[in-house]
Every structure is written in structure tokens, then in C-alpha cells.
PDB file of C-alpha atoms in Angstrom:
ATOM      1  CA  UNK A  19       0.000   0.000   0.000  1.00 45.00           C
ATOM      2  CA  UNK A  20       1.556   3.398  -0.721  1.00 48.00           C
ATOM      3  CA  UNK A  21      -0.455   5.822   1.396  1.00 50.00           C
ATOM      4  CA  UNK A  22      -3.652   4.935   3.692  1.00 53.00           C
ATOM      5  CA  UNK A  23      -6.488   7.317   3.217  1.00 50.00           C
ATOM      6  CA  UNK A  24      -8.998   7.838   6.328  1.00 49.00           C
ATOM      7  CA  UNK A  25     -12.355   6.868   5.461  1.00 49.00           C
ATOM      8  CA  UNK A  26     -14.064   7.981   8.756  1.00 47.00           C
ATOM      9  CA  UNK A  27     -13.382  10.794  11.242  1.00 49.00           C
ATOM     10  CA  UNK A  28     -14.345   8.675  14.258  1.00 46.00           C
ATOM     11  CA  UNK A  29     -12.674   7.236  16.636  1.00 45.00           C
ATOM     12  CA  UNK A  30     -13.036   3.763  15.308  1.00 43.00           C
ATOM     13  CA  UNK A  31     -11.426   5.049  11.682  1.00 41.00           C
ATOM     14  CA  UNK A  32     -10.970   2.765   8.959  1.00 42.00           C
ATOM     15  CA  UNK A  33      -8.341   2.562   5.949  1.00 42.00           C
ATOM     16  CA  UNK A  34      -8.708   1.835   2.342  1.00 44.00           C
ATOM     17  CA  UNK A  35      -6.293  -0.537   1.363  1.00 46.00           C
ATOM     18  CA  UNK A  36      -5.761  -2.635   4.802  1.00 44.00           C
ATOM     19  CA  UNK A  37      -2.664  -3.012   6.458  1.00 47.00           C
ATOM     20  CA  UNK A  38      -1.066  -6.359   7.622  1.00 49.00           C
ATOM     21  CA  UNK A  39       1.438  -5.973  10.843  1.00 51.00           C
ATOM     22  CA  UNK A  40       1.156  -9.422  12.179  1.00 53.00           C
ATOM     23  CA  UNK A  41       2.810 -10.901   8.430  1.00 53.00           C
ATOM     24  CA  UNK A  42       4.907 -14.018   8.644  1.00 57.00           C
ATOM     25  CA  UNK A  43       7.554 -12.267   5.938  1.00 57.00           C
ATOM     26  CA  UNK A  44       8.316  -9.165   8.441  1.00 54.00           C
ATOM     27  CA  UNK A  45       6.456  -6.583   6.716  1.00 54.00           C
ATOM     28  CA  UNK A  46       5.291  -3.998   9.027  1.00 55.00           C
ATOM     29  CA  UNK A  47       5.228  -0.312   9.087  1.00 58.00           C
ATOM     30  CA  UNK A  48       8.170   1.049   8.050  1.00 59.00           C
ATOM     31  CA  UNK A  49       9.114   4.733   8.393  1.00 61.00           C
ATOM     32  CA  UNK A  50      11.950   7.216   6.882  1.00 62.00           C
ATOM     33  CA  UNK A  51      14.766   8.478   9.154  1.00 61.00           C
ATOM     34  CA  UNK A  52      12.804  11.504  10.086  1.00 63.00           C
ATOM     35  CA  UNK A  53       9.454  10.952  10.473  1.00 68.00           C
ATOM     36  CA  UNK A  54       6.388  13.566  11.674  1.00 70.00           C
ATOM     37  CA  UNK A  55       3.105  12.877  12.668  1.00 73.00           C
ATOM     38  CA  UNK A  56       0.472  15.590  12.363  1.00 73.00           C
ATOM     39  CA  UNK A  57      -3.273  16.174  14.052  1.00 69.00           C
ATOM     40  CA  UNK A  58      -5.267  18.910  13.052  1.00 74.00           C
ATOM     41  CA  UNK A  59      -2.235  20.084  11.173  1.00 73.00           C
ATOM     42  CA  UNK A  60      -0.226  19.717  14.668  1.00 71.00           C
ATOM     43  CA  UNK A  61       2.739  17.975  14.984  1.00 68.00           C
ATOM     44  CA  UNK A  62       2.202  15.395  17.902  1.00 67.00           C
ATOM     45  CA  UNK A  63       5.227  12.409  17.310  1.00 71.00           C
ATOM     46  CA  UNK A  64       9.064  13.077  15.883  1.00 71.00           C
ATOM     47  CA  UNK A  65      10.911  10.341  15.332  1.00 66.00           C
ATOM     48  CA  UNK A  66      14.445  10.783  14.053  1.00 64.00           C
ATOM     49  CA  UNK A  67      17.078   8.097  13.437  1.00 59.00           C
ATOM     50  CA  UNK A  68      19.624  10.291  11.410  1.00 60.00           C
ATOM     51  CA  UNK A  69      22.324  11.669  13.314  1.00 52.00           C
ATOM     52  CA  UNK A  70      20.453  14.130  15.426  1.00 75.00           C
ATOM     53  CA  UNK A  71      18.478  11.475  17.714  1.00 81.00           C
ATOM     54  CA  UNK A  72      15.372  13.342  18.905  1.00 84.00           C
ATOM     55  CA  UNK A  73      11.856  12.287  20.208  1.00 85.00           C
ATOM     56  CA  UNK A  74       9.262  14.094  20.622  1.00 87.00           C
ATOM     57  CA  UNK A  75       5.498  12.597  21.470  1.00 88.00           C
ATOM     58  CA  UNK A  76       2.505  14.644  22.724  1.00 89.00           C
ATOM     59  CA  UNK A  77       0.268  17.860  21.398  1.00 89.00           C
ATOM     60  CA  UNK A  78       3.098  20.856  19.991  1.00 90.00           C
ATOM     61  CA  UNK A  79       5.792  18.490  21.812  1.00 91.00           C
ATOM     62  CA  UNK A  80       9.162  20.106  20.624  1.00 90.00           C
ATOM     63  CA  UNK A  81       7.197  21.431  17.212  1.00 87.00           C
ATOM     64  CA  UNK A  82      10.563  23.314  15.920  1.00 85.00           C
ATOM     65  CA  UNK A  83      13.274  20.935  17.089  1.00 83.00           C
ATOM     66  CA  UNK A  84      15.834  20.922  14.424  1.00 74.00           C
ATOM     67  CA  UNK A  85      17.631  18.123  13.312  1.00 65.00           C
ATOM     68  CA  UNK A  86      20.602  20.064  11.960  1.00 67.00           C
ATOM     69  CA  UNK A  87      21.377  21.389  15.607  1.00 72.00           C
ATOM     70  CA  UNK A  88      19.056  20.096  18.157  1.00 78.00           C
ATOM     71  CA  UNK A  89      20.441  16.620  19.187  1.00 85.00           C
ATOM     72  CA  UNK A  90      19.856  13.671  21.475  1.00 89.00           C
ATOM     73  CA  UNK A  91      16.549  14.979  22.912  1.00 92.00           C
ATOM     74  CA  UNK A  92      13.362  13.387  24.453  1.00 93.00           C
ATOM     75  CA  UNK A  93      10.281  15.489  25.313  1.00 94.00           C
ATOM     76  CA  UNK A  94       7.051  13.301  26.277  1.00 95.00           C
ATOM     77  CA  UNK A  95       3.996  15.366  26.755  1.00 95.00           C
ATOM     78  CA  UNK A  96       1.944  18.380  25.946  1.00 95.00           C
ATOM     79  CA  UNK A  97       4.241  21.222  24.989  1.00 96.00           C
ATOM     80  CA  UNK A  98       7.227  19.744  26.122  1.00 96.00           C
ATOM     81  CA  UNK A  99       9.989  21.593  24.617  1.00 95.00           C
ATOM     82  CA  UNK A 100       7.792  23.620  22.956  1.00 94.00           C
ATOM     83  CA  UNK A 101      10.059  26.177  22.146  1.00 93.00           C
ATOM     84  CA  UNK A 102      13.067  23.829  21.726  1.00 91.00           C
ATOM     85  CA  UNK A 103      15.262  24.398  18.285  1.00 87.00           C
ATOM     86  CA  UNK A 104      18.736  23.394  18.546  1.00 87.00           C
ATOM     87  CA  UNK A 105      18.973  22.547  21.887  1.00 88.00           C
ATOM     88  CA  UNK A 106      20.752  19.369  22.961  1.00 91.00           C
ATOM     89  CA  UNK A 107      21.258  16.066  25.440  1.00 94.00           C
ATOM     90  CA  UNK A 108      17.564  17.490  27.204  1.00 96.00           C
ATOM     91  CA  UNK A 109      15.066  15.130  28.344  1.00 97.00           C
ATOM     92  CA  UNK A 110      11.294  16.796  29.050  1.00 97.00           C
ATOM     93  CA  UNK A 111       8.621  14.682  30.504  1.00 97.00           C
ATOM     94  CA  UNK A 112       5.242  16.016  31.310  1.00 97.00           C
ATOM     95  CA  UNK A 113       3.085  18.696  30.545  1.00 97.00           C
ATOM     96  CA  UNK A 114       5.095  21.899  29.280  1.00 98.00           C
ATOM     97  CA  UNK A 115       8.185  20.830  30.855  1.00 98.00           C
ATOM     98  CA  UNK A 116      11.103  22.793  29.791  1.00 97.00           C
ATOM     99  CA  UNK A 117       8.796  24.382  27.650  1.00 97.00           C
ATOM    100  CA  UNK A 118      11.043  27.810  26.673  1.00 96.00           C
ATOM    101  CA  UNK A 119      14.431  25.690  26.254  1.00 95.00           C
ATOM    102  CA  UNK A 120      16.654  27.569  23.845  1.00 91.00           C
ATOM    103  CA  UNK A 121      20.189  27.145  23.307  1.00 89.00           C
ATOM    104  CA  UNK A 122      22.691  29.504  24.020  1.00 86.00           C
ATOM    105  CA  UNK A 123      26.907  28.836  22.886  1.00 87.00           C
ATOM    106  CA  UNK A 124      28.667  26.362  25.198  1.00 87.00           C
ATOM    107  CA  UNK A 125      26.485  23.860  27.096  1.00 88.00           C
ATOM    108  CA  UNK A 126      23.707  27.037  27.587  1.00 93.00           C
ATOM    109  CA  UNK A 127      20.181  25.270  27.070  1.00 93.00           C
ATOM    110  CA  UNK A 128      21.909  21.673  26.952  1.00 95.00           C
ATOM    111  CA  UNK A 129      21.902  18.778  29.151  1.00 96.00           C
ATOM    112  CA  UNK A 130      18.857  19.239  31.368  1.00 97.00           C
ATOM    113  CA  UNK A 131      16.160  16.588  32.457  1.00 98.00           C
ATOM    114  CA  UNK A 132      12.579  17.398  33.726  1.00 98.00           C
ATOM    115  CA  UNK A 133      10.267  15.058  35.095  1.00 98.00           C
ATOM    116  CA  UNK A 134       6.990  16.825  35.711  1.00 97.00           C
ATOM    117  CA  UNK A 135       3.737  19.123  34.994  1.00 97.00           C
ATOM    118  CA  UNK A 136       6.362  22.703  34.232  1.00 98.00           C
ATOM    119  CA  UNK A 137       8.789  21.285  35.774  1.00 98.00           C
ATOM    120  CA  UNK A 138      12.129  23.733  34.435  1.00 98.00           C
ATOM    121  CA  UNK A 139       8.693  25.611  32.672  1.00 98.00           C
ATOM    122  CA  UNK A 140      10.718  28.690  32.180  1.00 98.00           C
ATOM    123  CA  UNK A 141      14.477  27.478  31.539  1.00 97.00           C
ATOM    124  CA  UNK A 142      15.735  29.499  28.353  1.00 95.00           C
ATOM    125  CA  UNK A 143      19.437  28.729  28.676  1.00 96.00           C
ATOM    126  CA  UNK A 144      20.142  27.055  32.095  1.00 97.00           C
ATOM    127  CA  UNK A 145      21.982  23.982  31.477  1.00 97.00           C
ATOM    128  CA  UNK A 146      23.110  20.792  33.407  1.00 98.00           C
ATOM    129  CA  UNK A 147      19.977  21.073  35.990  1.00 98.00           C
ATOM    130  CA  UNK A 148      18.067  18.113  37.287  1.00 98.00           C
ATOM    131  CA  UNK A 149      13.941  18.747  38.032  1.00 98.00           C
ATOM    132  CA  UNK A 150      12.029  16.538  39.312  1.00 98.00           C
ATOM    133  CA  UNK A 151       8.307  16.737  40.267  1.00 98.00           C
ATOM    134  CA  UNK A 152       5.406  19.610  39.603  1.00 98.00           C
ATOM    135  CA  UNK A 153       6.874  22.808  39.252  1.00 98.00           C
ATOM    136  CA  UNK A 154      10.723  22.072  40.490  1.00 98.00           C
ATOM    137  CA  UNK A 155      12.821  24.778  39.253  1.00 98.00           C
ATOM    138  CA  UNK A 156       9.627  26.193  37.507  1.00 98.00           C
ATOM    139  CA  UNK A 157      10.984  30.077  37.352  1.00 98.00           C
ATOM    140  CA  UNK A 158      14.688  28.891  36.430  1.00 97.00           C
ATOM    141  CA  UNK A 159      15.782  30.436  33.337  1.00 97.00           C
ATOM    142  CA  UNK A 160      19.237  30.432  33.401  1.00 97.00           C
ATOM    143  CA  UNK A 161      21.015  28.912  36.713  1.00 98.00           C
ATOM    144  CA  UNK A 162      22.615  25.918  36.427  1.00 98.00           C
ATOM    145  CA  UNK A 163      23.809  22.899  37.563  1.00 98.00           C
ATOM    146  CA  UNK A 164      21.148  22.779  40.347  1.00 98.00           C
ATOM    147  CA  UNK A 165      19.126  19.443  41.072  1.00 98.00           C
ATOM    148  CA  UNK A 166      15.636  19.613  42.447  1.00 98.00           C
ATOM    149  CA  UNK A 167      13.690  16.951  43.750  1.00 98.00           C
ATOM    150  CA  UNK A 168       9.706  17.328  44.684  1.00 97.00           C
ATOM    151  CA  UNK A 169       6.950  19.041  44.093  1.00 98.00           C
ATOM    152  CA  UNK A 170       7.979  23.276  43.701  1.00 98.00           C
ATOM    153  CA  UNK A 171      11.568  22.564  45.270  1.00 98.00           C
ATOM    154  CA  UNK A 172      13.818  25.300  43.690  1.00 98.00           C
ATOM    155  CA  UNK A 173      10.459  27.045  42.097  1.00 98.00           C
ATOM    156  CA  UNK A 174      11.724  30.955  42.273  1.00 98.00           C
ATOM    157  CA  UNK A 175      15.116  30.339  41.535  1.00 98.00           C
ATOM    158  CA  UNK A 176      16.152  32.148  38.461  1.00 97.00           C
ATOM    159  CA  UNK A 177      19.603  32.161  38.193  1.00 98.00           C
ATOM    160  CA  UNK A 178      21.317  30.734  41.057  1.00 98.00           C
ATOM    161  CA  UNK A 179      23.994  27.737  40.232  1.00 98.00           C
ATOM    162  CA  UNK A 180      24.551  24.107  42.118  1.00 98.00           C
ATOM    163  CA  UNK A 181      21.742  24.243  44.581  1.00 98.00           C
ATOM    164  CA  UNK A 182      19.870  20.654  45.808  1.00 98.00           C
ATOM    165  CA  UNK A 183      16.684  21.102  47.089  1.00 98.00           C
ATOM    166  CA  UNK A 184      14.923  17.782  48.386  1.00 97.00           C
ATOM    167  CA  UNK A 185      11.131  17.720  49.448  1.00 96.00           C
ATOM    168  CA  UNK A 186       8.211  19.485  48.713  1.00 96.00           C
ATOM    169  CA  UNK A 187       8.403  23.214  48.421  1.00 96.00           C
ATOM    170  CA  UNK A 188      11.791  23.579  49.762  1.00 96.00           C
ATOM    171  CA  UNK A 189      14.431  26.485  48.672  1.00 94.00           C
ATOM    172  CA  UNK A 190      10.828  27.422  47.062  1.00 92.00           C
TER     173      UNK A 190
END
């Protein structure tokens, strides 16, 4: 089959053409190196398995990431990463989380993980920071190298550097 067109816009959608993915002889879906998925003209999956690595799935998850510098990155989740270009080595899981992620020269923007509803929400170029839980390190945009763990732990900091916060709400 070279394309499937929907013939329903219900839930329970059907194909013209069929598709087999249970075939004795392997034959399965089989996508290009770079592949988008689109809803309503959204993109909601990335899948990339040139050089550059990245995967986004979820509602305007990492919508601009760009394969030509944006490397090695994961975001799960709506608007994870949303504003997430070139940035690289950054792992996003959970609604918005490091949703304004740019990347600055250096390591700014670049090896960050958040685990979390906003968790590292506003990070632009902080880099090397560790979230974990709601809103940990929400307000950070550029400190660094700080590690929070529970639920709004390190939420005002904006710029401070190697902080660990463990617990709800503390160094909030």
C-alpha cells in the first residue's frame, strides 16, 4: 500500500487498502529516518534516526526541534519543549516541561532533564539542571547545575547555580 487514506473521522477510523502488521515475511510499518506525525495540522510524534536522535510525542511536543542542531533529545507530553530548536542532550517529561528551552553557545540550554507538569517551565538557557516533580525549578531560566527533587523545590530560583533542594516546596 503506498499511502492509507482515512475513510471515517471517528474514533473507530478505517483505511482503504488494509494493512497487515502481524505478516509471517516481516512486513510492518516502516518509516523514513525523520518521520512527523500531524493532528489537526499539529505535529504530535518526531521520530528521528539520522544523526540528530530526537523524540518528541505529545500535542506541539518540541514542534521546531531541528535536526541540523538540536540533538539527542526526548520530550514526552503536551508542549514539552515547545520552544526547543537546537537545543541538545535534554530530556522533558510532562506537561510543558522545559517548555522555553533555547540554546545559548557552550552547554547554555543543553543537558537538562525534567520530570513533571512545568517542571524547568521557564528554563531558556540554564543547562546541566536536574527537576524533578510539579513545578521544580519552575521560574529557572538560566542557573545551572542545580538538582531539584519534589513538588515546587527550587520554584523561584532564576539564576542561582549548584543548589539541591529535596522535598516538597523547599528552597521554594
Amino acid at each position: 500500500v503506498a499511502y492509507l487514506t482515512a475513510t471515517s473521522t471517528t474514533a473507530t477510523s478505517t483505511f482503504a487498502g488494509g494493512l497487515d502488521l502481524t505478516s509471517s515475511t516481516g512486513m510492518g510499518l516502516n518509516f523514513g529516518s525523520n518521520t512527523l506525525f500531524y493532528q489537526n495540522n499539529q505535529r504530535f510524534l518526531t521520530s528521528s534516526t539520522t544523526a540528530a536522535g530526537n523524540l518528541s510525542f505529545g500535542y506541539e511536543a518540541a514542534p521546531n526541534i531541528n535536526e541540523n542542531g538540536g540533538l539527542y533529545s526526548t520530550y514526552l507530553g503536551y508542549q514539552a519543549g515547545f520552544t526547543a530548536t537546537s537545543s541538545r542532550y535534554n530530556t522533558g517529561t510532562g506537561y510543558q516541561s522545559l517548555y522555553s528551552i533555547v540554546r545559548g553557545s557552550g552547554l547554555y540550554g543543553d543537558q537538562n532533564t525534567a520530570n513533571g507538569h512545568r517542571s524547568l517551565y521557564l528554563n531558556t538557557t540554564g543547562y546541566q539542571n536536574s527537576a524533578f516533580g510539579a513545578d521544580a525549578l519552575r521560574s529557572n531560566t538560566t542557573g545551572y547545575q542545580n538538582s531539584a527533587l519534589g513538588v515546587q523545590s527550587l520554584y523561584s530560583n532564576t539564576s542561582g547555580y549548584n543548589n539541591i533542594a529535596l522535598g516538597k516546596n523547599t528552597l521554594y
